[in-house]
mmCIF file of C-alpha atoms in Angstrom:
data_model
loop_
_atom_site.group_PDB
_atom_site.id
_atom_site.type_symbol
_atom_site.label_atom_id
_atom_site.label_comp_id
_atom_site.label_asym_id
_atom_site.label_seq_id
_atom_site.Cartn_x
_atom_site.Cartn_y
_atom_site.Cartn_z
ATOM 1 C CA MET A 1 65.403 90.422 16.057
ATOM 2 C CA LEU A 2 65.328 91.114 19.787
ATOM 3 C CA GLU A 3 62.294 93.021 20.574
ATOM 4 C CA GLU A 4 62.119 92.696 24.354
ATOM 5 C CA LEU A 5 64.922 92.608 26.830
ATOM 6 C CA ARG A 6 64.258 92.528 30.498
ATOM 7 C CA TRP A 7 66.713 93.241 33.301
ATOM 8 C CA LYS A 8 66.214 92.063 36.802
ATOM 9 C CA THR A 9 68.230 91.108 39.977
ATOM 10 C CA SER A 10 68.021 88.156 42.310
ATOM 11 C CA PRO A 11 69.924 87.470 45.651
ATOM 12 C CA ALA A 12 68.738 83.814 45.355
ATOM 13 C CA ALA A 13 70.459 83.608 41.776
ATOM 14 C CA THR A 14 73.535 85.014 43.314
ATOM 15 C CA ALA A 15 73.798 82.351 45.939
ATOM 16 C CA LEU A 16 73.204 79.655 43.484
ATOM 17 C CA TYR A 17 75.424 81.127 40.901
ATOM 18 C CA VAL A 18 78.350 80.917 43.349
ATOM 19 C CA ALA A 19 77.679 77.226 43.784
ATOM 20 C CA ALA A 20 77.463 76.647 40.173
ATOM 21 C CA CYS A 21 80.959 78.308 39.723
ATOM 22 C CA ARG A 22 82.421 76.079 42.648
ATOM 23 C CA ALA A 23 81.010 73.031 40.903
ATOM 24 C CA SER A 24 82.554 73.910 37.673
ATOM 25 C CA GLY A 25 85.917 74.701 39.090
ATOM 26 C CA VAL A 26 85.779 78.556 38.299
ATOM 27 C CA ALA A 27 88.261 80.445 40.506
ATOM 28 C CA ALA A 28 86.892 83.233 42.676
ATOM 29 C CA THR A 29 88.279 86.700 42.495
ATOM 30 C CA ASP A 30 86.248 87.881 45.601
ATOM 31 C CA GLY A 31 87.802 86.020 48.392
ATOM 32 C CA MET A 32 85.606 87.194 51.189
ATOM 33 C CA LEU A 33 82.428 86.031 49.202
ATOM 34 C CA ALA A 34 84.034 82.716 48.269
ATOM 35 C CA ALA A 35 85.117 82.133 52.003
ATOM 36 C CA ALA A 36 81.567 82.837 53.338
ATOM 37 C CA LEU A 37 79.791 80.604 50.855
ATOM 38 C CA ALA A 38 82.352 77.774 50.580
ATOM 39 C CA THR A 39 80.908 75.512 53.248
ATOM 40 C CA PRO A 40 77.195 75.803 52.340
ATOM 41 C CA ALA A 41 77.973 75.814 48.501
ATOM 42 C CA ASP A 42 79.914 72.518 49.026
ATOM 43 C CA ALA A 43 77.211 71.104 51.076
ATOM 44 C CA LEU A 44 74.609 71.710 48.246
ATOM 45 C CA ILE A 45 77.036 70.152 45.766
ATOM 46 C CA ALA A 46 77.425 67.122 47.992
ATOM 47 C CA GLU A 47 73.615 66.686 48.177
ATOM 48 C CA ILE A 48 73.425 66.907 44.411
ATOM 49 C CA ASP A 49 76.235 64.378 43.851
ATOM 50 C CA ALA A 50 74.460 61.923 46.170
ATOM 51 C CA THR A 51 71.517 62.080 43.580
ATOM 52 C CA GLY A 52 73.681 60.859 40.751
ATOM 53 C CA LEU A 53 72.536 63.766 38.746
ATOM 54 C CA PRO A 54 75.106 65.882 36.720
ATOM 55 C CA ARG A 55 76.200 68.625 39.327
ATOM 56 C CA THR A 56 76.947 71.355 36.703
ATOM 57 C CA GLU A 57 73.794 70.946 34.634
ATOM 58 C CA LEU A 58 71.501 70.785 37.639
ATOM 59 C CA LEU A 59 73.199 73.856 39.322
ATOM 60 C CA ALA A 60 73.032 75.758 36.124
ATOM 61 C CA GLU A 61 69.213 74.892 35.918
ATOM 62 C CA ILE A 62 68.545 75.900 39.507
ATOM 63 C CA THR A 63 70.397 79.095 38.909
ATOM 64 C CA SER A 64 68.485 79.870 35.845
ATOM 65 C CA LEU A 65 65.198 79.453 37.584
ATOM 66 C CA ALA A 66 66.027 80.996 41.006
ATOM 67 C CA ALA A 67 64.583 84.395 40.040
ATOM 68 C CA GLU A 68 61.136 82.691 39.385
ATOM 69 C CA PHE A 69 60.562 80.577 42.545
ATOM 70 C CA GLU A 70 60.542 81.551 46.098
ATOM 71 C CA ASN A 71 59.854 77.936 47.262
ATOM 72 C CA ASN A 72 63.220 76.205 47.208
ATOM 73 C CA ARG A 73 61.557 72.677 47.089
ATOM 74 C CA GLU A 74 59.474 73.648 44.010
ATOM 75 C CA LEU A 75 62.634 75.422 42.502
ATOM 76 C CA VAL A 76 64.737 72.172 42.846
ATOM 77 C CA THR A 77 61.971 69.860 41.568
ATOM 78 C CA ARG A 78 61.455 72.050 38.444
ATOM 79 C CA ALA A 79 65.108 72.262 37.819
ATOM 80 C CA ALA A 80 65.564 68.423 37.971
ATOM 81 C CA ALA A 81 62.551 68.088 35.597
ATOM 82 C CA ARG A 82 64.106 70.343 33.122
ATOM 83 C CA LEU A 83 67.039 67.786 32.927
ATOM 84 C CA HIS A 84 64.386 65.041 32.064
ATOM 85 C CA ALA A 85 65.568 63.114 34.995
ATOM 86 C CA ALA A 86 63.520 60.836 37.085
ATOM 87 C CA PRO A 87 61.503 62.766 39.645
ATOM 88 C CA LEU A 88 63.258 63.388 42.856
ATOM 89 C CA SER A 89 62.096 61.647 45.860
ATOM 90 C CA SER A 90 60.473 63.736 48.440
ATOM 91 C CA PRO A 91 63.251 63.277 50.961
ATOM 92 C CA THR A 92 65.863 64.085 48.289
ATOM 93 C CA ALA A 93 64.103 67.146 47.241
ATOM 94 C CA THR A 94 63.632 68.376 50.656
ATOM 95 C CA ARG A 95 67.371 67.974 51.492
ATOM 96 C CA ILE A 96 68.507 69.749 48.340
ATOM 97 C CA ALA A 97 65.967 72.548 49.021
ATOM 98 C CA GLY A 98 67.244 72.880 52.640
ATOM 99 C CA ALA A 99 70.896 73.090 51.313
ATOM 100 C CA VAL A 100 69.793 75.806 48.921
ATOM 101 C CA GLY A 101 68.085 77.631 51.867
ATOM 102 C CA GLU A 102 71.397 77.408 54.001
ATOM 103 C CA LEU A 103 73.228 78.795 51.068
ATOM 104 C CA GLU A 104 70.840 81.784 50.687
ATOM 105 C CA ALA A 105 71.091 82.417 54.464
ATOM 106 C CA ALA A 106 74.868 82.498 54.300
ATOM 107 C CA LEU A 107 74.764 84.908 51.425
ATOM 108 C CA GLY A 108 72.187 87.197 53.374
ATOM 109 C CA GLY A 109 74.535 87.130 56.442
ATOM 110 C CA GLU A 110 77.552 88.251 54.355
ATOM 111 C CA GLN A 111 75.645 90.624 52.322
ATOM 112 C CA PRO A 112 72.672 92.151 54.270
ATOM 113 C CA ASN A 113 72.049 94.925 51.615
ATOM 114 C CA LEU A 114 72.443 92.770 48.683
ATOM 115 C CA ALA A 115 69.183 93.683 47.022
ATOM 116 C CA GLU A 116 70.185 97.350 46.872
ATOM 117 C CA GLU A 117 73.607 96.598 45.773
ATOM 118 C CA LEU A 118 72.537 94.498 42.802
ATOM 119 C CA ALA A 119 70.088 97.195 41.884
ATOM 120 C CA ALA A 120 72.928 99.767 41.765
ATOM 121 C CA ARG A 121 74.863 97.511 39.367
ATOM 122 C CA VAL A 122 72.050 97.183 36.789
ATOM 123 C CA ARG A 123 72.041 100.995 35.462
ATOM 124 C CA PRO A 124 75.652 101.113 34.224
ATOM 125 C CA LEU A 125 75.453 97.787 32.426
ATOM 126 C CA ARG A 126 72.065 98.771 30.944
ATOM 127 C CA GLU A 127 73.363 102.133 29.813
ATOM 128 C CA GLN A 128 76.320 100.569 28.149
ATOM 129 C CA TRP A 129 74.237 97.858 26.468
ATOM 130 C CA GLU A 130 71.680 100.244 25.012
ATOM 131 C CA ALA A 131 74.277 102.534 23.481
ATOM 132 C CA ARG A 132 75.579 99.818 21.175
ATOM 133 C CA GLY A 133 74.495 96.489 22.144
ATOM 134 C CA PRO A 134 71.263 96.148 20.034
ATOM 135 C CA GLY A 135 73.252 97.137 16.916
ATOM 136 C CA MET A 136 75.958 94.497 17.682
ATOM 137 C CA LEU A 137 73.380 91.686 18.207
ATOM 138 C CA ARG A 138 71.725 92.587 14.865
ATOM 139 C CA GLU A 139 75.068 92.427 13.079
ATOM 140 C CA ILE A 140 75.794 88.871 14.857
ATOM 141 C CA GLY A 141 72.521 87.813 13.164
ATOM 142 C CA ARG A 142 73.407 89.295 9.906
ATOM 143 C CA LEU A 143 76.876 87.544 9.979
ATOM 144 C CA THR A 144 75.665 84.217 11.122
ATOM 145 C CA ASP A 145 71.807 83.350 10.888
ATOM 146 C CA GLU A 146 69.079 85.692 11.612
ATOM 147 C CA ALA A 147 67.187 82.941 13.661
ATOM 148 C CA ILE A 148 70.175 83.120 16.222
ATOM 149 C CA VAL A 149 68.771 86.229 17.847
ATOM 150 C CA PRO A 150 65.805 85.521 20.209
ATOM 151 C CA SER A 151 62.789 87.855 20.018
ATOM 152 C CA ALA A 152 62.822 88.257 23.932
ATOM 153 C CA ALA A 153 65.154 87.654 26.567
ATOM 154 C CA GLU A 154 65.979 88.422 30.242
ATOM 155 C CA ILE A 155 69.269 89.415 32.021
ATOM 156 C CA VAL A 156 69.507 88.534 35.697
ATOM 157 C CA ILE A 157 72.335 90.433 37.395
ATOM 158 C CA VAL A 158 74.237 88.687 40.267
ATOM 159 C CA LEU A 159 77.128 89.659 42.286
ATOM 160 C CA PRO A 160 80.546 89.177 40.689
ATOM 161 C CA TYR A 161 82.286 85.976 41.893
ATOM 162 C CA ALA A 162 84.889 85.370 39.131
ATOM 163 C CA GLY A 163 85.546 88.936 38.029
ATOM 164 C CA GLY A 164 83.168 89.076 35.135
ATOM 165 C CA ARG A 165 81.464 86.083 33.683
ATOM 166 C CA GLY A 166 77.956 84.731 32.918
ATOM 167 C CA LEU A 167 75.772 81.913 32.004
ATOM 168 C CA ALA A 168 73.458 81.289 29.023
ATOM 169 C CA HIS A 169 70.159 79.462 29.854
ATOM 170 C CA PRO A 170 68.512 78.667 26.466
ATOM 171 C CA ARG A 171 65.641 76.917 28.001
ATOM 172 C CA GLN A 172 64.496 80.039 29.818
ATOM 173 C CA ASN A 173 65.724 82.587 27.278
ATOM 174 C CA ARG A 174 67.710 84.075 30.132
ATOM 175 C CA ILE A 175 71.241 85.005 30.983
ATOM 176 C CA THR A 176 72.958 85.155 34.308
ATOM 177 C CA LEU A 177 75.377 87.920 34.311
ATOM 178 C CA GLU A 178 77.917 89.154 36.838
ATOM 179 C CA GLY A 179 77.194 92.863 37.608
ATOM 180 C CA VAL A 180 80.749 94.092 37.275
ATOM 181 C CA LEU A 181 81.164 98.019 37.786
ATOM 182 C CA VAL A 182 84.353 98.204 35.557
ATOM 183 C CA HIS A 183 85.328 96.309 32.537
ATOM 184 C CA PRO A 184 87.560 93.338 33.721
ATOM 185 C CA HIS A 185 89.080 93.204 30.274
ATOM 186 C CA PRO A 186 89.044 96.802 28.800
ATOM 187 C CA GLN A 187 89.717 95.529 25.151
ATOM 188 C CA LEU A 188 86.533 93.491 25.538
ATOM 189 C CA PRO A 189 83.850 95.758 27.161
ATOM 190 C CA GLU A 190 81.164 94.064 28.845
ATOM 191 C CA PRO A 191 78.413 94.640 26.124
ATOM 192 C CA LEU A 192 80.362 92.153 23.980
ATOM 193 C CA ARG A 193 79.854 89.495 26.751
ATOM 194 C CA ILE A 194 76.224 90.159 26.862
ATOM 195 C CA ALA A 195 75.771 90.039 23.164
ATOM 196 C CA TRP A 196 77.722 86.732 23.091
ATOM 197 C CA LEU A 197 75.575 85.339 25.732
ATOM 198 C CA LEU A 198 72.266 86.486 24.225
ATOM 199 C CA ALA A 199 73.143 85.011 20.882
ATOM 200 C CA GLN A 200 73.495 81.586 22.521
ATOM 201 C CA LEU A 201 69.897 81.516 23.640
ATOM 202 C CA ASN A 202 68.553 79.988 20.545
ATOM 203 C CA SER A 203 71.329 77.286 20.362
ATOM 204 C CA ASP A 204 68.629 74.704 21.513
ATOM 205 C CA LEU A 205 66.493 75.099 18.533
ATOM 206 C CA PRO A 206 66.241 71.826 16.530
ATOM 207 C CA ARG A 207 67.828 73.382 13.317
ATOM 208 C CA TYR A 208 70.912 73.906 15.297
ATOM 209 C CA ALA A 209 71.062 71.160 18.048
ATOM 210 C CA ASP A 210 70.148 68.415 15.513
ATOM 211 C CA ALA A 211 73.341 69.130 13.484
ATOM 212 C CA LEU A 212 75.628 68.463 16.401
ATOM 213 C CA PRO A 213 76.399 65.383 18.601
ATOM 214 C CA PRO A 214 74.193 65.259 21.606
ATOM 215 C CA GLY A 215 75.427 67.442 24.482
ATOM 216 C CA ARG A 216 77.745 69.385 22.245
ATOM 217 C CA SER A 217 75.707 72.010 20.623
ATOM 218 C CA ALA A 218 75.734 74.608 23.458
ATOM 219 C CA PHE A 219 79.557 74.699 23.604
ATOM 220 C CA ALA A 220 80.159 74.608 19.929
ATOM 221 C CA PHE A 221 77.729 77.618 19.487
ATOM 222 C CA ALA A 222 79.560 79.472 22.284
ATOM 223 C CA VAL A 223 82.834 78.923 20.485
ATOM 224 C CA ALA A 224 81.430 79.842 17.093
ATOM 225 C CA LEU A 225 79.773 82.854 18.351
ATOM 226 C CA ALA A 226 83.137 84.358 19.683
ATOM 227 C CA PRO A 227 84.471 85.693 16.431
ATOM 228 C CA ALA A 228 80.857 86.665 15.260
ATOM 229 C CA THR A 229 80.628 88.869 18.337
ATOM 230 C CA LEU A 230 84.088 90.250 17.805
ATOM 231 C CA ALA A 231 83.298 91.058 14.162
ATOM 232 C CA ALA A 232 79.960 92.643 15.155
ATOM 233 C CA ALA A 233 81.873 94.678 17.855
ATOM 234 C CA GLN A 234 84.182 95.949 15.257
ATOM 235 C CA GLU A 235 81.457 97.240 13.230
ATOM 236 C CA VAL A 236 80.411 99.409 16.157
ATOM 237 C CA GLU A 237 83.941 100.364 16.987
ATOM 238 C CA LEU A 238 84.086 98.467 20.367
ATOM 239 C CA ALA A 239 86.655 95.939 19.722
ATOM 240 C CA THR A 240 88.873 94.346 16.895
ATOM 241 C CA CYS A 241 88.255 91.036 15.321
ATOM 242 C CA ASP A 242 91.640 89.175 14.800
ATOM 243 C CA GLU A 243 93.355 86.177 16.124
ATOM 244 C CA PRO A 244 94.956 87.779 19.302
ATOM 245 C CA ALA A 245 91.479 89.229 20.190
ATOM 246 C CA LEU A 246 89.834 85.902 19.776
ATOM 247 C CA GLY A 247 92.355 84.314 22.192
ATOM 248 C CA SER A 248 91.636 87.095 24.753
ATOM 249 C CA ALA A 249 87.899 86.460 24.348
ATOM 250 C CA PHE A 250 88.291 82.746 24.770
ATOM 251 C CA GLU A 251 90.103 83.362 28.015
ATOM 252 C CA ALA A 252 87.960 86.151 29.301
ATOM 253 C CA TRP A 253 84.727 84.325 28.454
ATOM 254 C CA GLY A 254 85.706 81.095 30.170
ATOM 255 C CA LEU A 255 86.259 78.880 27.119
ATOM 256 C CA SER A 256 89.984 78.444 26.939
ATOM 257 C CA GLY A 257 90.021 75.763 29.496
ATOM 258 C CA SER A 258 88.083 73.349 27.112
ATOM 259 C CA LEU A 259 89.864 74.215 23.909
ATOM 260 C CA PRO A 260 93.223 73.293 22.408
ATOM 261 C CA ALA A 261 96.094 75.588 22.617
ATOM 262 C CA ASP A 262 95.979 76.577 18.973
ATOM 263 C CA ALA A 263 92.044 77.164 19.119
ATOM 264 C CA PRO A 264 92.393 80.993 18.248
ATOM 265 C CA GLN A 265 94.197 80.152 15.046
ATOM 266 C CA ARG A 266 91.838 77.361 14.162
ATOM 267 C CA VAL A 267 88.825 79.137 14.938
ATOM 268 C CA PHE A 268 89.720 82.410 13.155
ATOM 269 C CA ASN A 269 90.698 80.446 9.826
ATOM 270 C CA TRP A 270 87.249 78.685 10.344
ATOM 271 C CA TRP A 271 85.535 82.058 10.672
ATOM 272 C CA ASN A 272 87.217 83.468 7.506
ATOM 273 C CA ALA A 273 86.231 80.290 5.595
ATOM 274 C CA TRP A 274 82.699 80.772 6.755
ATOM 275 C CA LEU A 275 82.601 84.281 5.556
ATOM 276 C CA ASP A 276 83.879 83.067 2.160
ATOM 277 C CA GLY A 277 81.780 80.094 1.910
ATOM 278 C CA ALA A 278 78.182 79.048 1.104
ATOM 279 C CA ALA A 279 77.256 76.577 3.926
ATOM 280 C CA THR A 280 74.459 77.164 6.278
ATOM 281 C CA TRP A 281 75.330 78.113 9.756
ATOM 282 C CA PRO A 282 74.181 74.799 11.479
ATOM 283 C CA VAL A 283 76.529 73.020 8.833
ATOM 284 C CA ALA A 284 79.433 75.412 9.575
ATOM 285 C CA VAL A 285 79.061 75.136 13.303
ATOM 286 C CA ALA A 286 79.054 71.255 12.940
ATOM 287 C CA ALA A 287 82.247 71.598 10.971
ATOM 288 C CA LEU A 288 83.822 73.648 13.715
ATOM 289 C CA GLU A 289 82.842 71.128 16.369
ATOM 290 C CA ARG A 290 84.665 68.256 14.338
ATOM 291 C CA LEU A 291 87.624 70.626 13.809
ATOM 292 C CA LEU A 292 87.964 71.084 17.578
ATOM 293 C CA ALA A 293 86.964 67.673 18.773
#
């Protein structure tokens, strides 16, 4: 059961989130922000590529830690260590940290009042979440596995880049969330995205990760939790849980590009089989991963 949920903002996380999106090929909906940060973001990506480390994984780690560290060199070093990579050489860490600083400076030039703008984006999302979100998260645990729900978590609000998106960071029990002011997908209000992301934070527990092929647990759980989130939202009258809604969720939550075209049908059938079956959640998610592989 989620007992503590902290909300915070981070201009640094916003800058790095933009780079993470560019590195993953996520299309921007804010053209001005994308244009202002394209050059320094690509320079940071190039520095990371030169190390041989996986760009998407390292940028996700740097983004997840950005709200904790003001020293960019320490930020970069800690993030690389989280990937269990060989320690970065001093010159390499310095170059990457310098690229992070350039990216942050470019964002500051484009958005001089960013701290105030981010703060203004927290309250609407927090109020929407507090109305029905906790009940929805409890229902996800009831429908899947009570251990799915973390006891404490943190939400870091960043500027919207892709018109509504977010990242789950299980190592930090933290999610990065675009602070949209309107629901980009009215049939899927933002509290659903928040619940879906929060429910992924325990996906790295051995009882779950050990049941899946290395490197596949996070994605498999993200897919498996989509119908669970819709079912929970249906209980609190925020959404419906059916095959078309599942297809919309895959698209809205950034999953569709990595799934087969018939994924909504496959996953919805899997979800109904899970509700009727007697398997444990880790076993069921492993079966889903094989179904989609």
